[in-house]
Amino acid sequence: MPTPTLTQTLVIALIQAILVVIFIFVIVPLTIYAERKVLGHIQLRLGATRIAGTHTGLTGLVNRSMWKLGKVPVLAYWRGIPMLVGDILKMILKEDVRPTKADRFVFFLAPSLSFVAAVMAFAAVSFVPGTFFTFPKWVPLVGGLPLSGGMADVNVGLLWILGIASVGVYGIVLAGWASNSKYPLLGSLRSGAQIVSYEVPLTLSLLAPVLMSGSLQFSHMATTMATGLPFWGIVPQMLGFLVYFTCGFAETNRLPFDMPEAENELVAGFHTEYSGMKFGFFYLGEYINMAVVSALAAGFFLGGPWLLPFGLQGLVNPYLPAWLGQPCALFFVVKIVLLLFVFIWVRGTIPRYRYDQIMAVAWKYLIPLALVNLLLAAMVRYLAV
Amino acid sequence: MNAMPPTLQRDDDRMIVNLGPSHPSTHGTLRLILELDGEFVTKGTPEIGYLHRGVEKLGENLSYQQFIPLTDRLNYCSSIMNNVGYTLAVEKLLGIQDPPRSQVIRVLVSELSRIGDHLVCVGINAVDIGAFTAFLYLFKERETIYDLLEMAAGQRLHTSFTRIGGLMRDIPEGFLPLLEQFQESLPRTLDEMEKLLTRNPIWYDRTKGVGKITPEDAIAWGYTGPCLRAAGLAQDLRKAQPYLGYEGYEFDIPIGTTGDVYDRYLVRTEEMRQSHRIIQQCIQKLRELGPGPVIVDDYKVALPPKDKVYTRMESLIHHFKLVMHGIDMPVGEVYSATEAANGELGFYIVSDGGKSPYRIHVRPPCFPIFNSFDEQARGTLIADAVAILGAMNIIAGELDR
């Protein structure tokens, strides 16, 4: 395999970045749509159905032609799909209102921080260990070169993700402060305290996979957790997974931990004063964060691109098709989607915690549990390896 | 009269936050001025009057019959109970009683709207605490209730169903079959809601011990209805001074122990089941009674039927007299209270014998309850204050009148 030149490396990196951004911007609107639909079905309604009329727009065209063919249009149910575009258009086109006494620069900085931090965390996520695909020979400039499965699958990947993720909280705190308004301030302070508290059990629960795989590199950790363990990792890691995922809810400000936004108490929390695309950045950032949290959970606990999680990969029957035993980006994406569904499902099921109770959950239950989990992982590691 | 804004004594550097007049958790238009020490509420000043329409004053210029639509707008979540409460007061002043079929139907629709009111209260309280799904489960039933009320009264929200001396009309043909469907589905929905909430640890943590009140304090504040019963007092006007033949129905009064939000929720849920029981008995009674008049046969009080008006001189004169001059009211005053969904709904009417009452006063159940908001919310967190406000079931329409 030829060694790529500097130009080729840069072009490949650019292509990777574009692919990841495309992935993000495909999965986020779909999550928003899925949230509407899934929540709708949980709550005995249909969800979004009303974006395009029966006679106008693309679906209208299809509907009309179906009527002409003498068929009842079935597209009505899916008519909410254009809302994916409509949402973004709405946010871009809306007037961007800034309170008179808001801090101009910080008011602008906060949503960008929040959004950029969320996107950047994806850089270290590896979709497939090793090569994702090789460019065919006929491709100019980069033909015959491999495209790796992660943008920057560096050996401090987890550290990078955690570090960048905690930058996101600055976005929220600064938003509250810069708005110069009371509800955002309360919301952002809540959020600051909440995210700082929950980062402790989150990191502690992620330490267990680190301990078991002996690496901080995303692909290496995923590989070890899925295939490299000489035992079923499920016993010591179930607890870690639950602790991690619970903290994930808190990190992404989702129900039951949606304190910073707590609609019925603080109107809209830290983004009360935001409108237009600035609000849109917070909104998208939250969903990207959900995807990041799901990706980490899928990578470290659910076997990443392998079919089976928790070191159960050995269970794949050798008589089954060989690709079931191979890593595949599709498995990874499916796991992310499943976890995103859990996010929505939980939102439809349980009420919101109170601020002090959230703190109690973190410090009284999750941190001790995460420590116990770490101890278990250490013992397993000591005894088994 | 000079309208003064409420003066706020600011001590230390506490944050003052306006909850309302338009805020997601102030259902209706009311305003709370919260003084916060961090997240803790050190003082909550309720300010009312944003929905003041002068209903009582308006009543002084309307005939007794014309006031009924205004009672719809008091507690708009259960307007039929206001209609019933008001007409009972006027009937008490007149010394008449409506026919038995009308009484049963009044009980029936009152209990229906009691269920509707409790559904809204419990549902909205759940939304405030973040459980949106339970709210939508409940609203499915509320839709059926409104369908039923629409069948009976022709209007979903502002029913104006009663008339002095009876009802506007009898319940229509399809009413009872739909009601039976509702009777079948309501317990299931309540079970579903209870599965979501009652044993949910988060719901329990959020509501248990929040907004506690002792029975003595509750009485001192003038609590009535579910909030008082949640505090542990089995006080229910339907049992204490039965009206509309409530003594003939079998039902229990659920009571709580601590009066906190959780108990209020449980009491309301159980009351819905009890109302369900009462409705079941109503259906039976309606079947036993068979068809009959739903308004008194006294043309000095109630309008004669249209076919008589068009064919008989006497009835035409009665119709004319009733519409133009109103009912011949005796001079006197009366206070009549009914058990509305929120508590004791009282109407105090002073009559000087004229076409319209000399004075009407409404005793809304949530006014005294709302007064205690400061005491209830003091020292709690903002989230608790919102939960308490939801469990009080403040309806701005009857609070401000």
PDB file of N, CA and C in Angstrom, chain B residues 343-394:
ATOM      1  N   GLY B 343     -64.218  22.103  45.459  1.00  0.00           N
ATOM      2  CA  GLY B 343     -64.624  22.315  46.834  1.00  0.00           C
ATOM      3  C   GLY B 343     -65.964  23.003  46.894  1.00  0.00           C
ATOM      4  N   GLU B 344     -66.167  23.729  47.975  1.00  0.00           N
ATOM      5  CA  GLU B 344     -67.485  24.325  48.183  1.00  0.00           C
ATOM      6  C   GLU B 344     -67.681  25.520  47.260  1.00  0.00           C
ATOM      7  N   LEU B 345     -68.626  25.374  46.371  1.00  0.00           N
ATOM      8  CA  LEU B 345     -68.970  26.483  45.481  1.00  0.00           C
ATOM      9  C   LEU B 345     -70.267  27.077  45.999  1.00  0.00           C
ATOM     10  N   GLY B 346     -70.177  28.281  46.532  1.00  0.00           N
ATOM     11  CA  GLY B 346     -71.356  28.878  47.138  1.00  0.00           C
ATOM     12  C   GLY B 346     -71.860  30.059  46.336  1.00  0.00           C
ATOM     13  N   PHE B 347     -73.181  30.209  46.319  1.00  0.00           N
ATOM     14  CA  PHE B 347     -73.784  31.388  45.704  1.00  0.00           C
ATOM     15  C   PHE B 347     -74.602  32.092  46.772  1.00  0.00           C
ATOM     16  N   TYR B 348     -74.334  33.352  46.972  1.00  0.00           N
ATOM     17  CA  TYR B 348     -75.098  34.142  47.926  1.00  0.00           C
ATOM     18  C   TYR B 348     -75.882  35.155  47.118  1.00  0.00           C
ATOM     19  N   ILE B 349     -77.182  35.064  47.227  1.00  0.00           N
ATOM     20  CA  ILE B 349     -78.030  35.921  46.404  1.00  0.00           C
ATOM     21  C   ILE B 349     -78.936  36.743  47.309  1.00  0.00           C
ATOM     22  N   VAL B 350     -78.945  38.044  47.097  1.00  0.00           N
ATOM     23  CA  VAL B 350     -79.886  38.898  47.806  1.00  0.00           C
ATOM     24  C   VAL B 350     -80.899  39.388  46.781  1.00  0.00           C
ATOM     25  N   SER B 351     -82.164  39.198  47.109  1.00  0.00           N
ATOM     26  CA  SER B 351     -83.198  39.604  46.176  1.00  0.00           C
ATOM     27  C   SER B 351     -84.034  40.704  46.796  1.00  0.00           C
ATOM     28  N   ASP B 352     -84.306  41.752  46.005  1.00  0.00           N
ATOM     29  CA  ASP B 352     -85.222  42.782  46.484  1.00  0.00           C
ATOM     30  C   ASP B 352     -86.558  42.664  45.767  1.00  0.00           C
ATOM     31  N   GLY B 353     -86.785  41.527  45.172  1.00  0.00           N
ATOM     32  CA  GLY B 353     -88.052  41.291  44.508  1.00  0.00           C
ATOM     33  C   GLY B 353     -88.074  41.752  43.067  1.00  0.00           C
ATOM     34  N   GLY B 354     -86.995  42.358  42.621  1.00  0.00           N
ATOM     35  CA  GLY B 354     -86.965  42.890  41.262  1.00  0.00           C
ATOM     36  C   GLY B 354     -86.611  41.817  40.247  1.00  0.00           C
ATOM     37  N   LYS B 355     -86.436  42.297  39.006  1.00  0.00           N
ATOM     38  CA  LYS B 355     -86.134  41.378  37.924  1.00  0.00           C
ATOM     39  C   LYS B 355     -84.767  40.743  38.119  1.00  0.00           C
ATOM     40  N   SER B 356     -83.826  41.560  38.543  1.00  0.00           N
ATOM     41  CA  SER B 356     -82.477  41.042  38.711  1.00  0.00           C
ATOM     42  C   SER B 356     -82.090  41.063  40.191  1.00  0.00           C
ATOM     43  N   PRO B 357     -81.166  40.232  40.569  1.00  0.00           N
ATOM     44  CA  PRO B 357     -80.796  40.175  41.980  1.00  0.00           C
ATOM     45  C   PRO B 357     -80.174  41.482  42.448  1.00  0.00           C
ATOM     46  N   TYR B 358     -80.380  41.774  43.720  1.00  0.00           N
ATOM     47  CA  TYR B 358     -79.788  42.978  44.292  1.00  0.00           C
ATOM     48  C   TYR B 358     -78.282  42.799  44.424  1.00  0.00           C
ATOM     49  N   ARG B 359     -77.894  41.603  44.768  1.00  0.00           N
ATOM     50  CA  ARG B 359     -76.479  41.326  44.927  1.00  0.00           C
ATOM     51  C   ARG B 359     -76.259  39.833  44.718  1.00  0.00           C
ATOM     52  N   ILE B 360     -75.221  39.525  43.991  1.00  0.00           N
ATOM     53  CA  ILE B 360     -74.816  38.125  43.863  1.00  0.00           C
ATOM     54  C   ILE B 360     -73.393  38.035  44.342  1.00  0.00           C
ATOM     55  N   HIS B 361     -73.126  37.082  45.175  1.00  0.00           N
ATOM     56  CA  HIS B 361     -71.738  36.841  45.528  1.00  0.00           C
ATOM     57  C   HIS B 361     -71.423  35.380  45.269  1.00  0.00           C
ATOM     58  N   VAL B 362     -70.274  35.145  44.675  1.00  0.00           N
ATOM     59  CA  VAL B 362     -69.845  33.776  44.427  1.00  0.00           C
ATOM     60  C   VAL B 362     -68.733  33.461  45.400  1.00  0.00           C
ATOM     61  N   ARG B 363     -68.859  32.314  46.030  1.00  0.00           N
ATOM     62  CA  ARG B 363     -67.763  31.863  46.874  1.00  0.00           C
ATOM     63  C   ARG B 363     -67.022  30.781  46.104  1.00  0.00           C
ATOM     64  N   PRO B 364     -65.941  31.159  45.438  1.00  0.00           N
ATOM     65  CA  PRO B 364     -65.230  30.149  44.651  1.00  0.00           C
ATOM     66  C   PRO B 364     -64.358  29.305  45.557  1.00  0.00           C
ATOM     67  N   PRO B 365     -64.293  28.017  45.295  1.00  0.00           N
ATOM     68  CA  PRO B 365     -63.512  27.157  46.181  1.00  0.00           C
ATOM     69  C   PRO B 365     -62.015  27.442  46.160  1.00  0.00           C
ATOM     70  N   CYS B 366     -61.486  27.911  45.030  1.00  0.00           N
ATOM     71  CA  CYS B 366     -60.038  28.003  44.993  1.00  0.00           C
ATOM     72  C   CYS B 366     -59.501  29.323  45.515  1.00  0.00           C
ATOM     73  N   PHE B 367     -60.386  30.260  45.813  1.00  0.00           N
ATOM     74  CA  PHE B 367     -59.900  31.537  46.324  1.00  0.00           C
ATOM     75  C   PHE B 367     -59.230  31.393  47.695  1.00  0.00           C
ATOM     76  N   PRO B 368     -59.908  30.765  48.671  1.00  0.00           N
ATOM     77  CA  PRO B 368     -59.220  30.593  49.965  1.00  0.00           C
ATOM     78  C   PRO B 368     -58.003  29.688  49.867  1.00  0.00           C
ATOM     79  N   ILE B 369     -58.078  28.709  48.966  1.00  0.00           N
ATOM     80  CA  ILE B 369     -56.942  27.794  48.843  1.00  0.00           C
ATOM     81  C   ILE B 369     -55.737  28.537  48.300  1.00  0.00           C
ATOM     82  N   PHE B 370     -56.006  29.396  47.328  1.00  0.00           N
ATOM     83  CA  PHE B 370     -54.900  30.137  46.725  1.00  0.00           C
ATOM     84  C   PHE B 370     -54.265  31.094  47.724  1.00  0.00           C
ATOM     85  N   ASN B 371     -55.083  31.581  48.679  1.00  0.00           N
ATOM     86  CA  ASN B 371     -54.535  32.472  49.694  1.00  0.00           C
ATOM     87  C   ASN B 371     -53.395  31.844  50.454  1.00  0.00           C
ATOM     88  N   SER B 372     -53.481  30.524  50.621  1.00  0.00           N
ATOM     89  CA  SER B 372     -52.478  29.864  51.447  1.00  0.00           C
ATOM     90  C   SER B 372     -51.225  29.552  50.651  1.00  0.00           C
ATOM     91  N   PHE B 373     -51.143  30.031  49.428  1.00  0.00           N
ATOM     92  CA  PHE B 373     -49.998  29.648  48.599  1.00  0.00           C
ATOM     93  C   PHE B 373     -48.668  30.040  49.228  1.00  0.00           C
ATOM     94  N   ASP B 374     -48.634  31.244  49.778  1.00  0.00           N
ATOM     95  CA  ASP B 374     -47.374  31.708  50.358  1.00  0.00           C
ATOM     96  C   ASP B 374     -46.896  30.764  51.441  1.00  0.00           C
ATOM     97  N   GLU B 375     -47.831  30.414  52.339  1.00  0.00           N
ATOM     98  CA  GLU B 375     -47.445  29.538  53.447  1.00  0.00           C
ATOM     99  C   GLU B 375     -47.017  28.170  52.936  1.00  0.00           C
ATOM    100  N   GLN B 376     -47.740  27.705  51.908  1.00  0.00           N
ATOM    101  CA  GLN B 376     -47.423  26.377  51.375  1.00  0.00           C
ATOM    102  C   GLN B 376     -46.080  26.352  50.673  1.00  0.00           C
ATOM    103  N   ALA B 377     -45.807  27.414  49.927  1.00  0.00           N
ATOM    104  CA  ALA B 377     -44.622  27.376  49.063  1.00  0.00           C
ATOM    105  C   ALA B 377     -43.370  27.837  49.785  1.00  0.00           C
ATOM    106  N   ARG B 378     -43.527  28.502  50.900  1.00  0.00           N
ATOM    107  CA  ARG B 378     -42.358  29.077  51.559  1.00  0.00           C
ATOM    108  C   ARG B 378     -41.372  27.975  51.966  1.00  0.00           C
ATOM    109  N   GLY B 379     -40.138  28.156  51.599  1.00  0.00           N
ATOM    110  CA  GLY B 379     -39.118  27.199  51.990  1.00  0.00           C
ATOM    111  C   GLY B 379     -38.984  26.019  51.052  1.00  0.00           C
ATOM    112  N   THR B 380     -39.839  25.947  50.047  1.00  0.00           N
ATOM    113  CA  THR B 380     -39.708  24.849  49.088  1.00  0.00           C
ATOM    114  C   THR B 380     -38.905  25.327  47.880  1.00  0.00           C
ATOM    115  N   LEU B 381     -38.652  24.408  46.986  1.00  0.00           N
ATOM    116  CA  LEU B 381     -37.943  24.777  45.758  1.00  0.00           C
ATOM    117  C   LEU B 381     -38.944  25.252  44.713  1.00  0.00           C
ATOM    118  N   ILE B 382     -38.418  25.882  43.669  1.00  0.00           N
ATOM    119  CA  ILE B 382     -39.324  26.393  42.624  1.00  0.00           C
ATOM    120  C   ILE B 382     -40.177  25.256  42.067  1.00  0.00           C
ATOM    121  N   ALA B 383     -39.517  24.123  41.846  1.00  0.00           N
ATOM    122  CA  ALA B 383     -40.234  22.989  41.261  1.00  0.00           C
ATOM    123  C   ALA B 383     -41.391  22.574  42.157  1.00  0.00           C
ATOM    124  N   ASP B 384     -41.188  22.640  43.478  1.00  0.00           N
ATOM    125  CA  ASP B 384     -42.270  22.289  44.408  1.00  0.00           C
ATOM    126  C   ASP B 384     -43.387  23.312  44.347  1.00  0.00           C
ATOM    127  N   ALA B 385     -42.998  24.575  44.253  1.00  0.00           N
ATOM    128  CA  ALA B 385     -44.021  25.622  44.191  1.00  0.00           C
ATOM    129  C   ALA B 385     -44.934  25.380  42.998  1.00  0.00           C
ATOM    130  N   VAL B 386     -44.337  24.981  41.888  1.00  0.00           N
ATOM    131  CA  VAL B 386     -45.138  24.714  40.699  1.00  0.00           C
ATOM    132  C   VAL B 386     -46.048  23.506  40.926  1.00  0.00           C
ATOM    133  N   ALA B 387     -45.494  22.476  41.597  1.00  0.00           N
ATOM    134  CA  ALA B 387     -46.310  21.290  41.872  1.00  0.00           C
ATOM    135  C   ALA B 387     -47.471  21.644  42.795  1.00  0.00           C
ATOM    136  N   ILE B 388     -47.191  22.476  43.814  1.00  0.00           N
ATOM    137  CA  ILE B 388     -48.251  22.864  44.755  1.00  0.00           C
ATOM    138  C   ILE B 388     -49.331  23.646  44.026  1.00  0.00           C
ATOM    139  N   LEU B 389     -48.895  24.561  43.196  1.00  0.00           N
ATOM    140  CA  LEU B 389     -49.856  25.375  42.450  1.00  0.00           C
ATOM    141  C   LEU B 389     -50.749  24.486  41.589  1.00  0.00           C
ATOM    142  N   GLY B 390     -50.132  23.483  40.969  1.00  0.00           N
ATOM    143  CA  GLY B 390     -50.929  22.591  40.139  1.00  0.00           C
ATOM    144  C   GLY B 390     -51.919  21.791  40.946  1.00  0.00           C
ATOM    145  N   ALA B 391     -51.503  21.329  42.134  1.00  0.00           N
ATOM    146  CA  ALA B 391     -52.377  20.482  42.929  1.00  0.00           C
ATOM    147  C   ALA B 391     -53.500  21.273  43.585  1.00  0.00           C
ATOM    148  N   MET B 392     -53.310  22.594  43.736  1.00  0.00           N
ATOM    149  CA  MET B 392     -54.402  23.406  44.282  1.00  0.00           C
ATOM    150  C   MET B 392     -55.527  23.530  43.278  1.00  0.00           C
ATOM    151  N   ASN B 393     -55.201  23.292  42.023  1.00  0.00           N
ATOM    152  CA  ASN B 393     -56.159  23.435  40.933  1.00  0.00           C
ATOM    153  C   ASN B 393     -56.781  24.824  40.923  1.00  0.00           C
ATOM    154  N   ILE B 394     -55.944  25.808  40.748  1.00  0.00           N
ATOM    155  CA  ILE B 394     -56.435  27.177  40.662  1.00  0.00           C
ATOM    156  C   ILE B 394     -57.027  27.389  39.280  1.00  0.00           C
TER     157      ILE B 394
END
